[in-house]
mmCIF file of C-alpha atoms and ligand atoms in Angstrom:
data_model
loop_
_atom_site.group_PDB
_atom_site.id
_atom_site.type_symbol
_atom_site.label_atom_id
_atom_site.label_comp_id
_atom_site.label_asym_id
_atom_site.label_seq_id
_atom_site.Cartn_x
_atom_site.Cartn_y
_atom_site.Cartn_z
ATOM 1 C CA MET A 1 -0.341 6.911 15.102
ATOM 2 C CA LEU A 2 0.251 7.662 11.453
ATOM 3 C CA ASP A 3 -0.986 11.135 10.678
ATOM 4 C CA ILE A 4 -1.366 12.668 7.244
ATOM 5 C CA ASP A 5 0.276 15.901 8.444
ATOM 6 C CA ASN A 6 3.350 13.909 9.493
ATOM 7 C CA ILE A 7 3.639 12.666 5.930
ATOM 8 C CA PHE A 8 3.404 16.214 4.542
ATOM 9 C CA GLU A 9 5.946 17.395 7.126
ATOM 10 C CA LYS A 10 8.392 14.608 6.252
ATOM 11 C CA ILE A 11 8.258 15.499 2.557
ATOM 12 C CA LYS A 12 8.943 19.166 3.278
ATOM 13 C CA LEU A 13 11.722 18.384 5.747
ATOM 14 C CA ASP A 14 13.360 16.221 3.093
ATOM 15 C CA GLY A 15 13.403 19.298 0.889
ATOM 16 C CA HIS A 16 10.739 18.234 -1.571
ATOM 17 C CA ARG A 17 7.840 20.237 -2.862
ATOM 18 C CA LEU A 18 4.335 19.491 -1.777
ATOM 19 C CA THR A 19 2.554 20.082 -5.059
ATOM 20 C CA LYS A 20 -1.226 20.093 -5.384
ATOM 21 C CA ILE A 21 -1.232 16.720 -7.134
ATOM 22 C CA ARG A 22 1.182 15.190 -4.638
ATOM 23 C CA LYS A 23 -0.902 16.391 -1.713
ATOM 24 C CA ALA A 24 -4.127 15.186 -3.305
ATOM 25 C CA MET A 25 -2.679 11.753 -4.099
ATOM 26 C CA ILE A 26 -1.488 11.261 -0.541
ATOM 27 C CA GLY A 27 -4.939 12.335 0.645
ATOM 28 C CA ILE A 28 -6.612 9.773 -1.619
ATOM 29 C CA LEU A 29 -4.279 6.952 -0.569
ATOM 30 C CA PHE A 30 -4.574 7.925 3.069
ATOM 31 C CA ALA A 31 -8.374 8.007 2.993
ATOM 32 C CA ASP A 32 -8.547 4.524 1.531
ATOM 33 C CA LYS A 33 -5.502 2.941 3.156
ATOM 34 C CA CYS A 34 -5.943 -0.278 1.203
ATOM 35 C CA LEU A 35 -5.155 -1.234 -2.386
ATOM 36 C CA LEU A 36 -5.780 1.422 -4.988
ATOM 37 C CA SER A 37 -4.731 1.046 -8.605
ATOM 38 C CA ALA A 38 -3.116 3.872 -10.554
ATOM 39 C CA SER A 39 -6.250 4.315 -12.644
ATOM 40 C CA GLU A 40 -8.476 4.448 -9.556
ATOM 41 C CA ILE A 41 -6.222 7.161 -8.188
ATOM 42 C CA ARG A 42 -6.507 9.067 -11.466
ATOM 43 C CA THR A 43 -10.287 8.801 -11.405
ATOM 44 C CA ARG A 44 -10.414 10.135 -7.858
ATOM 45 C CA LEU A 45 -8.131 12.987 -8.767
ATOM 46 C CA SER A 46 -10.407 14.035 -11.590
ATOM 47 C CA VAL A 47 -13.471 13.744 -9.329
ATOM 48 C CA SER A 48 -11.836 16.282 -7.030
ATOM 49 C CA GLY A 49 -11.205 18.552 -9.999
ATOM 50 C CA LEU A 50 -7.526 17.784 -10.548
ATOM 51 C CA SER A 51 -6.572 16.309 -13.859
ATOM 52 C CA ALA A 52 -3.320 14.418 -14.045
ATOM 53 C CA ASP A 53 -2.082 12.354 -16.953
ATOM 54 C CA ARG A 54 -0.802 8.800 -16.518
ATOM 55 C CA THR A 55 2.829 9.899 -16.594
ATOM 56 C CA THR A 56 2.298 12.352 -13.745
ATOM 57 C CA VAL A 57 0.451 9.775 -11.629
ATOM 58 C CA TYR A 58 3.177 7.157 -12.162
ATOM 59 C CA ARG A 59 5.924 9.679 -11.475
ATOM 60 C CA GLU A 60 4.249 10.647 -8.196
ATOM 61 C CA LEU A 61 3.711 7.003 -7.264
ATOM 62 C CA GLY A 62 7.411 6.423 -7.921
ATOM 63 C CA PHE A 63 8.284 9.313 -5.630
ATOM 64 C CA LEU A 64 6.019 8.059 -2.832
ATOM 65 C CA LEU A 65 7.436 4.529 -3.178
ATOM 66 C CA GLU A 66 10.972 5.832 -3.021
ATOM 67 C CA LYS A 67 10.103 7.807 0.131
ATOM 68 C CA ASN A 68 8.596 4.642 1.610
ATOM 69 C CA ILE A 69 5.277 6.412 2.143
ATOM 70 C CA ILE A 70 3.386 3.868 0.066
ATOM 71 C CA LYS A 71 4.031 0.293 -0.981
ATOM 72 C CA GLU A 72 3.312 -1.560 -4.171
ATOM 73 C CA ILE A 73 1.392 -4.832 -4.151
ATOM 74 C CA ARG A 74 0.944 -7.123 -7.104
ATOM 75 C CA ILE A 75 -2.055 -9.384 -6.715
ATOM 76 C CA ALA A 76 -1.462 -12.577 -8.692
ATOM 77 C CA ASP A 77 -1.356 -11.787 -12.396
ATOM 78 C CA ARG A 78 -3.741 -8.909 -11.972
ATOM 79 C CA LYS A 79 -3.080 -5.228 -11.512
ATOM 80 C CA THR A 80 -0.553 -3.478 -9.357
ATOM 81 C CA TYR A 81 -1.976 -1.747 -6.344
ATOM 82 C CA TYR A 82 -0.693 0.889 -3.978
ATOM 83 C CA GLU A 83 -1.370 1.588 -0.353
ATOM 84 C CA ILE A 84 -0.072 3.756 2.477
ATOM 85 C CA VAL A 85 2.559 2.030 4.610
ATOM 86 C CA SER A 86 0.568 1.811 7.806
ATOM 87 C CA PRO A 87 1.769 0.842 11.278
ATOM 88 C CA GLU A 88 -1.048 -1.665 11.495
ATOM 89 C CA HIS A 89 0.345 -4.320 9.220
ATOM 90 C CA HIS A 90 -2.345 -6.224 7.369
ATOM 91 C CA HIS A 91 -2.782 -8.855 4.696
ATOM 92 C CA HIS A 92 -5.313 -9.319 1.940
ATOM 93 C CA LEU A 93 -8.081 -11.798 1.269
ATOM 94 C CA VAL A 94 -8.633 -11.851 -2.481
ATOM 95 C CA CYS A 95 -11.798 -13.380 -3.929
ATOM 96 C CA THR A 96 -10.953 -15.202 -7.146
ATOM 97 C CA LYS A 97 -14.540 -14.976 -8.352
ATOM 98 C CA CYS A 98 -15.607 -11.351 -7.837
ATOM 99 C CA ASN A 99 -12.073 -9.910 -7.343
ATOM 100 C CA SER A 100 -13.031 -8.211 -4.094
ATOM 101 C CA VAL A 101 -10.269 -7.613 -1.563
ATOM 102 C CA GLN A 102 -10.658 -7.565 2.190
ATOM 103 C CA GLU A 103 -8.063 -6.654 4.780
ATOM 104 C CA ILE A 104 -7.093 -8.972 7.590
ATOM 105 C CA VAL A 105 -4.883 -8.304 10.606
ATOM 106 C CA MET A 106 -3.206 -11.448 11.891
ATOM 107 C CA GLY A 107 -1.601 -11.272 15.320
ATOM 108 C CA ASN A 108 2.127 -11.812 15.619
ATOM 109 C CA HIS A 109 2.558 -15.330 14.223
ATOM 110 C CA LEU A 110 4.376 -13.999 11.228
ATOM 111 C CA LYS A 111 6.744 -11.929 13.343
ATOM 112 C CA ARG A 112 7.644 -15.093 15.232
ATOM 113 C CA GLN A 113 8.114 -16.936 11.969
ATOM 114 C CA GLU A 114 10.494 -14.229 10.813
ATOM 115 C CA ASP A 115 12.512 -14.643 14.007
ATOM 116 C CA ARG A 116 12.722 -18.385 13.274
ATOM 117 C CA ILE A 117 13.860 -17.695 9.729
ATOM 118 C CA TYR A 118 16.623 -15.548 11.128
ATOM 119 C CA LYS A 119 17.731 -18.285 13.537
ATOM 120 C CA LYS A 120 17.551 -21.080 10.988
ATOM 121 C CA ALA A 121 18.832 -19.407 7.840
ATOM 122 C CA ARG A 122 20.594 -16.308 9.170
ATOM 123 C CA PHE A 123 18.334 -14.399 6.852
ATOM 124 C CA LYS A 124 17.042 -11.052 8.088
ATOM 125 C CA VAL A 125 13.533 -10.515 6.809
ATOM 126 C CA LEU A 126 12.847 -6.851 6.094
ATOM 127 C CA ALA A 127 9.389 -7.172 4.628
ATOM 128 C CA HIS A 128 6.936 -9.711 3.344
ATOM 129 C CA SER A 129 3.899 -9.798 1.151
ATOM 130 C CA LEU A 130 1.121 -12.281 1.751
ATOM 131 C CA GLU A 131 -2.205 -12.606 0.014
ATOM 132 C CA PHE A 132 -4.837 -15.292 0.543
ATOM 133 C CA TYR A 133 -6.888 -16.393 -2.461
ATOM 134 C CA GLY A 134 -10.328 -17.930 -2.168
ATOM 135 C CA LEU A 135 -14.035 -17.233 -2.179
ATOM 136 C CA CYS A 136 -15.620 -14.396 -0.264
ATOM 137 C CA ARG A 137 -18.802 -14.560 1.776
ATOM 138 C CA ASN A 138 -20.965 -13.636 -1.231
ATOM 139 C CA CYS A 139 -19.347 -16.023 -3.690
ATOM 140 C CA ARG A 140 -18.984 -19.065 -1.505
HETATM 141 ZN ZN1 ZN B 201 -4.210 -3.336 2.151
HETATM 142 ZN ZN1 ZN B 202 -16.353 -12.837 -4.168
#
């Protein structure tokens, strides 16, 4: 199970500082787990009484990406989002009308497909990104 204290521990063990902002940002991303934009993260920081400028937020996001604690997801031509790398791998259902995003967990079909890719093309898949676009329950 992915635990927020494990993340803090890992950062310290790697010899990095656990600053207030860094800790708060991990907390925000961990609480939500799915798709947050940089500006949403900034808003949440200020709600909890921490003000961080854009540069600081992007620098911290860069650090967390580099440490493989979060991943970056670009949804079509829209914004870039960030989420915690979680052991429960999920995909996104994006509504093209109201822009809402839902999470979906999809068995192991994709894992099998990746094994086939390896057999057929000798290509070792390390990661994938998959979003489904359509109309949500409310917009259908
Ligand atoms: Zn997600
Ligand atoms: Zn919708």
